[in-house]
Short mmCIF file of C-alpha atoms in Angstrom, two decimals:
data_model
loop_
_atom_site.label_atom_id
_atom_site.label_comp_id
_atom_site.label_asym_id
_atom_site.label_seq_id
_atom_site.Cartn_x
_atom_site.Cartn_y
_atom_site.Cartn_z
CA UNK A 1 2.80 8.48 15.62
CA UNK A 2 0.00 7.11 13.49
CA UNK A 3 -0.47 3.35 13.31
CA UNK A 4 -2.85 0.67 12.11
CA UNK A 5 -3.34 -2.69 13.80
CA UNK A 6 -5.18 -5.39 11.95
CA UNK A 7 -6.12 -8.95 12.61
CA UNK A 8 -3.27 -11.34 12.07
CA UNK A 9 -3.76 -14.04 9.53
CA UNK A 10 -3.93 -16.26 7.83
CA UNK A 11 -7.69 -16.56 7.89
CA UNK A 12 -9.29 -19.58 6.25
CA UNK A 13 -13.04 -19.76 5.70
CA UNK A 14 -15.45 -21.91 3.77
CA UNK A 15 -17.33 -20.43 0.83
CA UNK A 16 -20.47 -18.50 1.87
CA UNK A 17 -19.16 -17.94 5.41
CA UNK A 18 -19.37 -14.54 7.12
CA UNK A 19 -16.13 -12.57 7.17
CA UNK A 20 -14.81 -10.04 9.64
CA UNK A 21 -11.28 -8.67 9.54
CA UNK A 22 -10.62 -6.34 12.45
CA UNK A 23 -8.77 -3.06 12.06
CA UNK A 24 -8.09 -0.43 14.71
CA UNK A 25 -6.04 2.71 14.40
CA UNK A 26 -4.17 5.34 16.35
CA UNK A 27 -3.94 8.79 14.85
CA UNK A 28 -3.47 12.42 15.82
CA UNK A 29 -6.49 13.99 14.21
CA UNK A 30 -9.26 12.60 12.05
CA UNK A 31 -7.91 10.34 9.34
CA UNK A 32 -9.48 8.90 6.23
CA UNK A 33 -9.61 5.12 6.38
CA UNK A 34 -9.11 2.61 3.59
CA UNK A 35 -9.17 -1.08 2.83
CA UNK A 36 -6.88 -2.20 0.02
CA UNK A 37 -6.84 -5.71 -1.47
CA UNK A 38 -4.00 -7.54 -3.17
CA UNK A 39 -5.12 -10.50 -5.27
CA UNK A 40 -2.53 -13.17 -6.11
CA UNK A 41 -0.06 -11.86 -8.67
CA UNK A 42 -1.65 -8.42 -8.83
CA UNK A 43 -1.01 -4.97 -7.41
CA UNK A 44 -2.81 -3.33 -4.52
CA UNK A 45 -6.29 -2.12 -5.34
CA UNK A 46 -8.50 0.19 -3.34
CA UNK A 47 -11.45 -1.83 -2.06
CA UNK A 48 -13.33 0.84 -0.12
CA UNK A 49 -12.81 3.97 1.92
CA UNK A 50 -14.48 6.29 4.44
CA UNK A 51 -13.45 9.85 5.09
CA UNK A 52 -15.35 10.76 8.25
CA UNK A 53 -16.90 9.25 11.34
CA UNK A 54 -19.96 7.02 10.83
CA UNK A 55 -19.36 6.83 7.07
CA UNK A 56 -19.75 3.36 5.60
CA UNK A 57 -17.59 2.34 2.70
CA UNK A 58 -18.82 -0.51 0.50
CA UNK A 59 -17.75 -2.34 -2.63
CA UNK A 60 -18.09 -5.86 -4.07
CA UNK A 61 -20.25 -6.91 -1.11
CA UNK A 62 -17.66 -5.75 1.43
CA UNK A 63 -18.49 -3.08 3.99
CA UNK A 64 -16.64 -1.16 6.68
CA UNK A 65 -17.92 1.56 9.01
CA UNK A 66 -15.71 4.32 10.40
CA UNK A 67 -16.19 4.16 14.18
CA UNK A 68 -14.51 7.09 15.88
CA UNK A 69 -15.54 6.02 19.37
CA UNK A 70 -13.73 2.69 19.05
CA UNK A 71 -11.12 3.92 16.50
CA UNK A 72 -12.02 0.98 14.28
CA UNK A 73 -12.75 0.19 10.65
CA UNK A 74 -13.57 -3.52 10.56
CA UNK A 75 -14.09 -5.16 7.18
CA UNK A 76 -17.13 -7.42 6.75
CA UNK A 77 -18.74 -9.50 4.07
CA UNK A 78 -21.85 -11.58 4.50
CA UNK A 79 -21.00 -14.44 2.15
CA UNK A 80 -17.46 -14.89 0.87
CA UNK A 81 -16.47 -16.50 -2.41
CA UNK A 82 -13.34 -18.32 -3.50
CA UNK A 83 -12.49 -15.27 -5.63
CA UNK A 84 -12.19 -13.17 -2.44
CA UNK A 85 -8.99 -15.01 -1.54
CA UNK A 86 -6.38 -12.27 -1.27
CA UNK A 87 -4.38 -10.19 1.20
CA UNK A 88 -6.32 -7.32 2.75
CA UNK A 89 -4.65 -4.17 4.09
CA UNK A 90 -6.21 -1.56 6.32
CA UNK A 91 -4.73 1.93 6.01
CA UNK A 92 -5.16 5.44 7.32
CA UNK A 93 -4.37 8.81 5.83
CA UNK A 94 -4.08 12.28 7.31
CA UNK A 95 -3.70 15.36 5.14
CA UNK A 96 -0.07 16.23 4.43
CA UNK A 97 1.11 12.95 5.92
CA UNK A 98 1.87 9.52 4.56
CA UNK A 99 -0.55 6.67 3.97
CA UNK A 100 0.01 4.26 6.86
CA UNK A 101 -0.72 0.56 6.36
CA UNK A 102 -1.39 -2.36 8.62
CA UNK A 103 0.60 -5.55 8.15
CA UNK A 104 -2.07 -7.24 6.01
CA UNK A 105 -4.35 -10.22 6.55
CA UNK A 106 -4.18 -13.18 4.18
CA UNK A 107 -7.62 -14.61 3.49
CA UNK A 108 -8.15 -18.02 1.91
CA UNK A 109 -11.63 -19.22 0.96
CA UNK A 110 -12.07 -22.94 0.39
CA UNK A 111 -14.88 -24.34 -1.75
CA UNK B 1 -3.29 0.46 -20.23
CA UNK B 2 -4.29 3.31 -17.97
CA UNK B 3 -2.80 2.01 -14.73
CA UNK B 4 0.52 2.41 -12.96
CA UNK B 5 3.21 0.25 -14.52
CA UNK B 6 6.52 -0.86 -13.08
CA UNK B 7 9.57 -2.54 -14.55
CA UNK B 8 11.13 -4.96 -14.26
CA UNK B 9 8.57 -7.20 -12.61
CA UNK B 10 11.35 -9.31 -11.13
CA UNK B 11 15.00 -8.53 -10.52
CA UNK B 12 17.64 -10.86 -9.14
CA UNK B 13 20.99 -9.29 -8.37
CA UNK B 14 24.17 -10.05 -6.50
CA UNK B 15 25.04 -8.36 -3.24
CA UNK B 16 26.97 -5.17 -3.87
CA UNK B 17 25.48 -4.42 -7.29
CA UNK B 18 23.37 -1.35 -8.07
CA UNK B 19 19.79 -1.68 -9.29
CA UNK B 20 17.30 0.69 -10.89
CA UNK B 21 13.56 0.25 -10.61
CA UNK B 22 11.20 2.14 -12.84
CA UNK B 23 7.68 3.45 -12.33
CA UNK B 24 5.32 4.94 -14.91
CA UNK B 25 2.41 6.64 -13.13
CA UNK B 26 -1.05 7.24 -14.45
CA UNK B 27 -0.93 10.08 -16.96
CA UNK B 28 -1.80 13.41 -15.34
CA UNK B 29 -1.13 12.29 -11.78
CA UNK B 30 1.06 14.86 -10.10
CA UNK B 31 1.89 12.78 -7.02
CA UNK B 32 4.01 9.65 -6.98
CA UNK B 33 4.99 7.40 -4.07
CA UNK B 34 7.39 4.54 -3.50
CA UNK B 35 6.84 1.83 -0.90
CA UNK B 36 8.66 -1.31 0.16
CA UNK B 37 6.90 -4.52 1.15
CA UNK B 38 9.05 -7.10 2.88
CA UNK B 39 7.84 -10.68 3.02
CA UNK B 40 4.96 -11.04 5.48
CA UNK B 41 5.02 -7.38 6.42
CA UNK B 42 3.03 -4.27 5.65
CA UNK B 43 4.01 -1.51 3.30
CA UNK B 44 6.77 0.85 4.34
CA UNK B 45 6.67 4.34 2.88
CA UNK B 46 9.90 5.37 1.15
CA UNK B 47 9.45 8.66 -0.70
CA UNK B 48 6.80 11.04 -2.02
CA UNK B 49 7.07 13.18 -5.15
CA UNK B 50 4.94 16.21 -5.90
CA UNK B 51 5.73 16.98 -9.49
CA UNK B 52 9.46 16.48 -9.89
CA UNK B 53 10.41 17.41 -6.36
CA UNK B 54 10.38 15.17 -3.30
CA UNK B 55 9.03 17.00 -0.25
CA UNK B 56 9.14 13.84 1.85
CA UNK B 57 12.08 11.46 1.67
CA UNK B 58 11.77 10.41 5.28
CA UNK B 59 11.22 6.73 4.52
CA UNK B 60 14.43 6.12 2.58
CA UNK B 61 16.27 3.62 4.81
CA UNK B 62 19.83 4.70 4.02
CA UNK B 63 21.90 6.84 1.68
CA UNK B 64 22.18 3.83 -0.63
CA UNK B 65 18.60 4.58 -1.67
CA UNK B 66 17.74 7.45 -3.99
CA UNK B 67 14.95 8.34 -6.36
CA UNK B 68 14.25 10.86 -9.02
CA UNK B 69 11.32 11.87 -11.15
CA UNK B 70 11.47 13.64 -14.48
CA UNK B 71 8.89 15.36 -16.64
CA UNK B 72 6.34 14.95 -13.86
CA UNK B 73 6.08 11.41 -15.13
CA UNK B 74 8.41 8.46 -14.84
CA UNK B 75 10.33 7.82 -11.64
CA UNK B 76 13.39 5.72 -10.96
CA UNK B 77 14.31 4.25 -7.58
CA UNK B 78 18.01 3.41 -7.36
CA UNK B 79 19.56 1.15 -4.75
CA UNK B 80 23.34 1.22 -4.65
CA UNK B 81 25.53 -1.54 -3.27
CA UNK B 82 22.54 -3.79 -2.64
CA UNK B 83 22.36 -5.85 0.53
CA UNK B 84 20.36 -8.99 1.23
CA UNK B 85 18.03 -7.04 3.52
CA UNK B 86 16.99 -4.97 0.49
CA UNK B 87 15.15 -8.01 -0.87
CA UNK B 88 11.48 -7.03 -1.02
CA UNK B 89 8.70 -6.01 -3.37
CA UNK B 90 8.99 -2.35 -4.29
CA UNK B 91 5.64 -0.74 -5.03
CA UNK B 92 4.93 2.52 -6.77
CA UNK B 93 1.68 4.46 -6.52
CA UNK B 94 0.36 7.66 -8.02
CA UNK B 95 -2.48 10.01 -7.22
CA UNK B 96 -4.05 12.96 -8.96
CA UNK B 97 -3.32 15.74 -6.50
CA UNK B 98 -1.20 14.48 -3.61
CA UNK B 99 -1.05 15.03 0.11
CA UNK B 100 -3.13 18.19 0.17
CA UNK B 101 -6.20 16.09 -0.59
CA UNK B 102 -7.70 12.74 0.27
CA UNK B 103 -7.48 11.43 -3.28
CA UNK B 104 -6.88 7.75 -3.84
CA UNK B 105 -3.45 6.27 -4.46
CA UNK B 106 -3.34 3.78 -7.34
CA UNK B 107 -0.69 1.11 -7.09
CA UNK B 108 1.43 -0.65 -9.66
CA UNK B 109 2.08 -4.41 -9.65
CA UNK B 110 5.47 -3.99 -8.00
CA UNK B 111 9.03 -5.10 -8.67
CA UNK B 112 10.20 -8.13 -6.73
CA UNK B 113 13.87 -7.62 -5.89
CA UNK B 114 15.99 -10.54 -4.72
CA UNK B 115 19.54 -9.89 -3.58
CA UNK B 116 21.66 -13.03 -3.47
#
């Protein structure tokens, strides 16, 4: 079956540090890949997505590149802010199937 | 607002009681999804509606769980005879077209259910 494995948290970084949250997937076929973010007290929001190999999704300074050869979609940001503190979920989607999520990575940024 | 809304935001109930959770999707979205998020875990898919019918109920954990959707709008998730293991955040999402496309699912804020 399809699955997503992401870096276990919690992750704690200082403000302006470089962030990487690893995500790898297993899928039958060629999925679309997503990063969702859940800020404290809020619902899940789509952060970025990529629908085919070598696509780069980007939003709010975050980036992730769809790497088919390594079945990965790692999330990166060059300089994190306190406001980036949230739980981040990697997910995959195949047509006519369900959206499959990783277990989430809690990120805390300290000033 | 234009987003997905859910009610109640919090529900505390006693073991054995029935509960109903409500979801109002974004207007015009034909697809609606329910998920469960247990503490410290990822999202588990429960059920998918296309219009008012549910072509995929494969995630419902037992026959105590049921859901319906009316008017291609509001959906209700019902849990009968609640158990402590039902305690979780129940999330609803909607999307414009559904599983025949790669359109984005938009999530509501969730209902936190606590079964004592």
